[in-house]
Amino acid sequence: MKKFALVFPGQGSQSVGMLDGWGDHPVVAQTVAEASDALGENLGQLIKEGPKEALALTTNTQPVMLVAGVAAWRVWQAEGGAMPDAVAGHSLGEYSALVASGVLTLAQAAPLVRLRAAAMQDAVPVGTGGMAAVLGMDAVKVQAICAEVTAQLGGAEVVEAVNFNDPAQTVIAGSKLAVEKACEAVKAAGAKRALPLPVSAPFHSSLMKPAAEKLKAALAALTLAAPQIPVINNIDVTVQADADAIRDALYRQAFGPVRWVECVQAIKARGIGHLVECGPGKVLMGLTKRIDADLTGAALYDPATLADVKELLA
C-alpha cells in the first residue's frame, strides 16, 4: 500500500445532489441522519434538492460540506480502505479532517461549523466585505501590494492575503473598497487576473476576529479526543496532539490565512506521494498538481472513484 493523505475540501465545492453518486449507501444515509439530528433539520433534503442559493448560504454550506467529507471518509473505511498516513482540510475542510482523525465527533462538529458560519456572517455586514482571487502573481508580491493598499487607505479599510492556494493563486479578503483597490493594483503590477469571489464575508481576514471569539467560547465547551491520525493544520502547518493547542489553532484559523501550499509541502515532507480529495469536487486535486507535479492527486466522491483510489494505492 502506497503512503497517502486524505484531504478535505471547503466552501465552493458544494453542489445540489452532491451525494447522489453514493446511491442509497447506508453509511452515507447514517452520516446525513446523524448530522441532521445534531442540527435539528433535514440536511439530506437540502443537499438533494437545494435550491442552489440555499446551499450557497455559508450557514448551510459549512455543515453540508462537513457532512459530504465525513460521509466519503466513512464509506472509505466501511469498504475496507486503509488508514491514511495524514489528513488535512482546506479551511472548513479542517473540521472534516478532525472528525476523520477522531478529535471531534460529527455530532460535535456539525453545530460547531454552523456556529462558525453564522458568526462569520455576523462579523461583517453583507456588502461591506469582499474576497478576490489573484492569478498569475507570486504570493509575496500579492502580500506586499495588500500592505501598500491598506496603508494608503489609512488602516480604516484593510485587505490581506488569506488563502495561499497554489504558487500562482492567492485569495485576498477585507473591506470591499480595499479589495477593489487591491485588485486594480495587482493587475497594474502584472497579475494575469483578479477575480471577485461570490462570497458573503471576507473569510480568514482580520475582520473575522469577532467571529473567532465566538468560536473560541464554543470550542472551550467541547471535549476533544486525541487524534488517531496526524492532522496538518492550516494556520501553523503543524501537527498538534494537545487539545488546547488544537482549539487555539482552530480559533486563529478563523481570522488567519489558509497556508495550503505549505500544507501540501508538509504532507510530501512526510514521505507521502498521494493526496486523495475526500468529498465532492476536484478543487484540491487540481491545486495538488500545481503545487508539486511529483505528487499524485485523486478524487473520492462515489463508488467508481473509490474503486479507482483503491487501485491507485494498491
GROMACS .gro file of C-alpha atoms in nm:
model
  314
    1MET     CA    1   0.000   0.000   0.000
    2LYS     CA    2   0.139   0.339  -0.103
    3LYS     CA    3   0.156   0.617   0.159
    4PHE     CA    4  -0.131   0.862   0.118
    5ALA     CA    5  -0.307   1.155   0.283
    6LEU     CA    6  -0.676   1.233   0.278
    7VAL     CA    7  -0.754   1.600   0.219
    8PHE     CA    8  -1.097   1.756   0.262
    9PRO     CA    9  -1.235   2.045   0.053
   10GLY     CA   10  -1.401   2.355   0.192
   11GLN     CA   11  -1.660   2.606   0.072
   12GLY     CA   12  -1.704   2.634  -0.302
   13SER     CA   13  -1.711   2.260  -0.378
   14GLN     CA   14  -2.078   2.218  -0.282
   15SER     CA   15  -2.346   2.140  -0.540
   16VAL     CA   16  -2.709   2.029  -0.534
   17GLY     CA   17  -2.719   1.649  -0.542
   18MET     CA   18  -2.353   1.613  -0.447
   19LEU     CA   19  -2.419   1.289  -0.256
   20ASP     CA   20  -2.632   1.128  -0.529
   21GLY     CA   21  -2.334   0.935  -0.663
   22TRP     CA   22  -2.333   0.720  -0.348
   23GLY     CA   23  -2.686   0.600  -0.426
   24ASP     CA   24  -2.855   0.465  -0.114
   25HIS     CA   25  -2.532   0.362   0.059
   26PRO     CA   26  -2.629   0.303   0.424
   27VAL     CA   27  -2.315   0.469   0.561
   28VAL     CA   28  -2.393   0.791   0.375
   29ALA     CA   29  -2.756   0.785   0.490
   30GLN     CA   30  -2.645   0.729   0.850
   31THR     CA   31  -2.395   1.017   0.831
   32VAL     CA   32  -2.654   1.259   0.695
   33ALA     CA   33  -2.906   1.148   0.961
   34GLU     CA   34  -2.650   1.193   1.239
   35ALA     CA   35  -2.568   1.550   1.135
   36SER     CA   36  -2.936   1.630   1.076
   37ASP     CA   37  -3.019   1.514   1.429
   38ALA     CA   38  -2.738   1.729   1.572
   39LEU     CA   39  -2.873   2.038   1.394
   40GLY     CA   40  -3.243   1.961   1.419
   41GLU     CA   41  -3.305   1.994   1.046
   42ASN     CA   42  -3.313   1.779   0.733
   43LEU     CA   43  -2.972   1.825   0.571
   44GLY     CA   44  -3.037   1.537   0.333
   45GLN     CA   45  -3.324   1.720   0.167
   46LEU     CA   46  -3.118   2.041   0.140
   47ILE     CA   47  -2.827   1.853  -0.022
   48LYS     CA   48  -3.051   1.656  -0.261
   49GLU     CA   49  -3.294   1.928  -0.365
   50GLY     CA   50  -3.126   2.262  -0.288
   51PRO     CA   51  -3.207   2.514  -0.414
   52LYS     CA   52  -2.854   2.617  -0.513
   53GLU     CA   53  -2.899   2.958  -0.346
   54ALA     CA   54  -2.985   2.797  -0.012
   55LEU     CA   55  -2.688   2.562  -0.039
   56ALA     CA   56  -2.460   2.861  -0.109
   57LEU     CA   57  -2.552   3.039   0.217
   58THR     CA   58  -2.245   2.998   0.437
   59THR     CA   59  -2.459   2.884   0.733
   60ASN     CA   60  -2.570   2.591   0.515
   61THR     CA   61  -2.255   2.540   0.309
   62GLN     CA   62  -2.033   2.473   0.609
   63PRO     CA   63  -2.248   2.193   0.762
   64VAL     CA   64  -2.323   2.025   0.427
   65MET     CA   65  -1.958   2.023   0.318
   66LEU     CA   66  -1.863   1.876   0.657
   67VAL     CA   67  -2.122   1.600   0.607
   68ALA     CA   68  -2.011   1.526   0.249
   69GLY     CA   69  -1.647   1.491   0.351
   70VAL     CA   70  -1.718   1.276   0.655
   71ALA     CA   71  -1.958   1.056   0.452
   72ALA     CA   72  -1.688   0.984   0.192
   73TRP     CA   73  -1.437   0.905   0.469
   74ARG     CA   74  -1.676   0.668   0.643
   75VAL     CA   75  -1.758   0.485   0.320
   76TRP     CA   76  -1.384   0.451   0.254
   77GLN     CA   77  -1.346   0.288   0.595
   78ALA     CA   78  -1.656   0.069   0.557
   79GLU     CA   79  -1.538  -0.057   0.217
   80GLY     CA   80  -1.201  -0.167   0.354
   81GLY     CA   81  -0.994   0.139   0.267
   82ALA     CA   82  -0.660   0.171   0.450
   83MET     CA   83  -0.588   0.429   0.719
   84PRO     CA   84  -0.425   0.740   0.574
   85ASP     CA   85  -0.081   0.847   0.690
   86ALA     CA   86  -0.207   1.204   0.745
   87VAL     CA   87  -0.517   1.417   0.697
   88ALA     CA   88  -0.570   1.786   0.627
   89GLY     CA   89  -0.853   2.010   0.514
   90HIS     CA   90  -0.877   2.340   0.327
   91SER     CA   91  -1.029   2.599   0.561
   92LEU     CA   92  -1.365   2.448   0.666
   93GLY     CA   93  -1.231   2.111   0.548
   94GLU     CA   94  -1.005   2.103   0.853
   95TYR     CA   95  -1.314   2.021   1.061
   96SER     CA   96  -1.385   1.716   0.841
   97ALA     CA   97  -1.020   1.614   0.889
   98LEU     CA   98  -1.059   1.643   1.267
   99VAL     CA   99  -1.369   1.421   1.257
  100ALA     CA  100  -1.179   1.166   1.045
  101SER     CA  101  -0.896   1.172   1.297
  102GLY     CA  102  -1.138   1.118   1.586
  103VAL     CA  103  -1.069   1.454   1.755
  104LEU     CA  104  -1.431   1.566   1.709
  105THR     CA  105  -1.745   1.359   1.666
  106LEU     CA  106  -1.977   1.453   1.381
  107ALA     CA  107  -2.242   1.540   1.642
  108GLN     CA  108  -1.997   1.792   1.791
  109ALA     CA  109  -1.867   1.925   1.460
  110ALA     CA  110  -2.199   1.995   1.284
  111PRO     CA  111  -2.327   2.254   1.536
  112LEU     CA  112  -1.973   2.393   1.569
  113VAL     CA  113  -1.938   2.471   1.197
  114ARG     CA  114  -2.293   2.610   1.187
  115LEU     CA  115  -2.197   2.846   1.471
  116ARG     CA  116  -1.868   2.929   1.293
  117ALA     CA  117  -2.058   3.014   0.974
  118ALA     CA  118  -2.318   3.229   1.149
  119ALA     CA  119  -2.051   3.412   1.349
  120MET     CA  120  -1.851   3.482   1.031
  121GLN     CA  121  -2.160   3.615   0.856
  122ASP     CA  122  -2.247   3.836   1.153
  123ALA     CA  123  -1.892   3.973   1.192
  124VAL     CA  124  -1.910   4.189   0.879
  125PRO     CA  125  -2.238   4.326   0.739
  126VAL     CA  126  -2.329   4.180   0.399
  127GLY     CA  127  -2.197   4.400   0.119
  128THR     CA  128  -1.921   4.566   0.320
  129GLY     CA  129  -1.658   4.293   0.282
  130GLY     CA  130  -1.522   4.103  -0.013
  131MET     CA  131  -1.278   3.847  -0.148
  132ALA     CA  132  -1.095   3.807  -0.478
  133ALA     CA  133  -0.865   3.550  -0.637
  134VAL     CA  134  -0.538   3.687  -0.773
  135LEU     CA  135  -0.399   3.470  -1.055
  136GLY     CA  136  -0.053   3.469  -1.208
  137MET     CA  137   0.136   3.657  -0.937
  138ASP     CA  138   0.380   3.546  -0.668
  139ALA     CA  139   0.220   3.535  -0.322
  140VAL     CA  140   0.491   3.754  -0.164
  141LYS     CA  141   0.417   4.028  -0.417
  142VAL     CA  142   0.042   3.999  -0.350
  143GLN     CA  143   0.106   4.036   0.024
  144ALA     CA  144   0.321   4.346  -0.034
  145ILE     CA  145   0.056   4.511  -0.253
  146CYS     CA  146  -0.215   4.436   0.007
  147ALA     CA  147   0.000   4.603   0.274
  148GLU     CA  148   0.054   4.908   0.049
  149VAL     CA  149  -0.317   4.946  -0.027
  150THR     CA  150  -0.411   4.914   0.341
  151ALA     CA  151  -0.152   5.179   0.433
  152GLN     CA  152  -0.274   5.414   0.156
  153LEU     CA  153  -0.630   5.385   0.287
  154GLY     CA  154  -0.516   5.483   0.634
  155GLY     CA  155  -0.579   5.147   0.801
  156ALA     CA  156  -0.955   5.203   0.833
  157GLU     CA  157  -1.002   4.982   0.528
  158VAL     CA  158  -0.799   4.659   0.517
  159VAL     CA  159  -0.709   4.396   0.260
  160GLU     CA  160  -0.499   4.087   0.330
  161ALA     CA  161  -0.376   3.772   0.156
  162VAL     CA  162  -0.584   3.496   0.315
  163ASN     CA  163  -0.564   3.176   0.104
  164PHE     CA  164  -0.234   3.058  -0.041
  165ASN     CA  165  -0.387   2.802  -0.276
  166ASP     CA  166  -0.109   2.734  -0.524
  167PRO     CA  167   0.211   2.912  -0.631
  168ALA     CA  168   0.021   3.138  -0.872
  169GLN     CA  169  -0.318   3.169  -0.697
  170THR     CA  170  -0.364   3.376  -0.384
  171VAL     CA  171  -0.701   3.484  -0.246
  172ILE     CA  172  -0.729   3.826  -0.084
  173ALA     CA  173  -1.001   3.947   0.155
  174GLY     CA  174  -1.102   4.251   0.353
  175SER     CA  175  -1.328   4.554   0.330
  176LYS     CA  176  -1.497   4.597  -0.009
  177LEU     CA  177  -1.318   4.919  -0.105
  178ALA     CA  178  -0.975   4.786  -0.009
  179VAL     CA  179  -1.028   4.462  -0.204
  180GLU     CA  180  -1.134   4.661  -0.513
  181LYS     CA  181  -0.827   4.887  -0.485
  182ALA     CA  182  -0.600   4.584  -0.438
  183CYS     CA  183  -0.749   4.417  -0.748
  184GLU     CA  184  -0.663   4.728  -0.952
  185ALA     CA  185  -0.313   4.739  -0.801
  186VAL     CA  186  -0.224   4.374  -0.862
  187LYS     CA  187  -0.343   4.394  -1.224
  188ALA     CA  188  -0.139   4.710  -1.277
  189ALA     CA  189   0.161   4.524  -1.127
  190GLY     CA  190   0.130   4.233  -1.371
  191ALA     CA  191  -0.119   3.982  -1.228
  192LYS     CA  192  -0.300   3.790  -1.502
  193ARG     CA  193  -0.638   3.828  -1.337
  194ALA     CA  194  -0.806   3.946  -1.018
  195LEU     CA  195  -1.148   3.784  -0.988
  196PRO     CA  196  -1.403   3.895  -0.726
  197LEU     CA  197  -1.546   3.587  -0.550
  198PRO     CA  198  -1.919   3.534  -0.488
  199VAL     CA  199  -1.891   3.510  -0.109
  200SER     CA  200  -2.081   3.683   0.166
  201ALA     CA  201  -1.795   3.763   0.404
  202PRO     CA  202  -1.417   3.829   0.400
  203PHE     CA  203  -1.320   3.486   0.536
  204HIS     CA  204  -0.985   3.436   0.709
  205SER     CA  205  -0.914   3.810   0.727
  206SER     CA  206  -0.856   4.002   1.049
  207LEU     CA  207  -1.215   4.130   1.013
  208MET     CA  208  -1.323   3.782   1.127
  209LYS     CA  209  -1.175   3.830   1.476
  210PRO     CA  210  -1.520   3.884   1.639
  211ALA     CA  211  -1.636   3.553   1.484
  212ALA     CA  212  -1.325   3.381   1.614
  213GLU     CA  213  -1.403   3.493   1.970
  214LYS     CA  214  -1.747   3.327   1.950
  215LEU     CA  215  -1.585   3.014   1.807
  216LYS     CA  216  -1.328   3.015   2.088
  217ALA     CA  217  -1.603   3.008   2.352
  218ALA     CA  218  -1.777   2.717   2.176
  219LEU     CA  219  -1.453   2.522   2.143
  220ALA     CA  220  -1.377   2.568   2.512
  221ALA     CA  221  -1.702   2.389   2.598
  222LEU     CA  222  -1.617   2.081   2.390
  223THR     CA  223  -1.421   1.775   2.497
  224LEU     CA  224  -1.169   1.686   2.225
  225ALA     CA  225  -1.023   1.337   2.187
  226ALA     CA  226  -0.662   1.256   2.097
  227PRO     CA  227  -0.606   1.240   1.719
  228GLN     CA  228  -0.580   0.888   1.576
  229ILE     CA  229  -0.429   1.021   1.251
  230PRO     CA  230  -0.189   1.320   1.223
  231VAL     CA  231  -0.382   1.635   1.125
  232ILE     CA  232  -0.178   1.904   0.949
  233ASN     CA  233  -0.345   2.233   1.036
  234ASN     CA  234  -0.390   2.539   0.812
  235ILE     CA  235  -0.270   2.815   1.040
  236ASP     CA  236   0.070   2.683   1.155
  237VAL     CA  237   0.121   2.389   0.914
  238THR     CA  238   0.194   2.170   1.216
  239VAL     CA  239   0.053   1.855   1.373
  240GLN     CA  240  -0.092   1.908   1.720
  241ALA     CA  241  -0.196   1.637   1.967
  242ASP     CA  242  -0.279   1.858   2.266
  243ALA     CA  243  -0.649   1.952   2.288
  244ASP     CA  244  -0.582   2.314   2.388
  245ALA     CA  245  -0.336   2.356   2.100
  246ILE     CA  246  -0.596   2.219   1.856
  247ARG     CA  247  -0.860   2.458   1.994
  248ASP     CA  248  -0.619   2.752   1.961
  249ALA     CA  249  -0.529   2.661   1.603
  250LEU     CA  250  -0.899   2.649   1.504
  251TYR     CA  251  -0.959   2.982   1.677
  252ARG     CA  252  -0.671   3.150   1.491
  253GLN     CA  253  -0.762   2.981   1.162
  254ALA     CA  254  -1.091   3.176   1.157
  255PHE     CA  255  -0.907   3.509   1.117
  256GLY     CA  256  -0.575   3.386   0.977
  257PRO     CA  257  -0.461   3.263   0.636
  258VAL     CA  258  -0.506   2.916   0.489
  259ARG     CA  259  -0.148   2.811   0.407
  260TRP     CA  260  -0.247   2.536   0.166
  261VAL     CA  261   0.072   2.536  -0.043
  262GLU     CA  262   0.274   2.472   0.274
  263CYS     CA  263   0.025   2.209   0.395
  264VAL     CA  264   0.075   2.010   0.075
  265GLN     CA  265   0.452   2.052   0.101
  266ALA     CA  266   0.437   1.931   0.463
  267ILE     CA  267   0.244   1.622   0.351
  268LYS     CA  268   0.514   1.548   0.091
  269ALA     CA  269   0.785   1.601   0.356
  270ARG     CA  270   0.632   1.309   0.549
  271GLY     CA  271   0.718   1.081   0.259
  272ILE     CA  272   0.363   1.082   0.122
  273GLY     CA  273   0.322   1.086  -0.255
  274HIS     CA  274  -0.057   1.054  -0.298
  275LEU     CA  275  -0.326   1.300  -0.187
  276VAL     CA  276  -0.686   1.180  -0.204
  277GLU     CA  277  -0.954   1.450  -0.204
  278CYS     CA  278  -1.230   1.316   0.018
  279GLY     CA  279  -1.562   1.478  -0.072
  280PRO     CA  280  -1.732   1.648  -0.367
  281GLY     CA  281  -1.539   1.813  -0.648
  282LYS     CA  282  -1.178   1.812  -0.762
  283VAL     CA  283  -1.054   2.154  -0.646
  284LEU     CA  284  -0.778   2.023  -0.418
  285MET     CA  285  -0.677   1.764  -0.677
  286GLY     CA  286  -0.606   2.047  -0.921
  287LEU     CA  287  -0.415   2.250  -0.662
  288THR     CA  288  -0.201   1.946  -0.574
  289LYS     CA  289  -0.075   1.918  -0.933
  290ARG     CA  290   0.007   2.289  -0.948
  291ILE     CA  291   0.184   2.289  -0.612
  292ASP     CA  292   0.405   1.989  -0.687
  293ALA     CA  293   0.393   1.793  -1.012
  294ASP     CA  294   0.564   1.497  -0.841
  295LEU     CA  295   0.256   1.440  -0.622
  296THR     CA  296  -0.043   1.237  -0.738
  297GLY     CA  297  -0.390   1.372  -0.667
  298ALA     CA  298  -0.706   1.164  -0.678
  299ALA     CA  299  -1.074   1.226  -0.600
  300LEU     CA  300  -1.306   1.017  -0.383
  301TYR     CA  301  -1.677   1.101  -0.413
  302ASP     CA  302  -1.865   0.793  -0.538
  303PRO     CA  303  -1.825   0.412  -0.570
  304ALA     CA  304  -1.639   0.438  -0.903
  305THR     CA  305  -1.377   0.683  -0.770
  306LEU     CA  306  -1.347   0.475  -0.452
  307ALA     CA  307  -1.253   0.173  -0.664
  308ASP     CA  308  -1.007   0.387  -0.862
  309VAL     CA  309  -0.837   0.515  -0.545
  310LYS     CA  310  -0.804   0.162  -0.404
  311GLU     CA  311  -0.639   0.050  -0.729
  312LEU     CA  312  -0.412   0.358  -0.733
  313LEU     CA  313  -0.288   0.298  -0.377
  314ALA     CA  314  -0.250  -0.081  -0.402
   0.00000   0.00000   0.00000
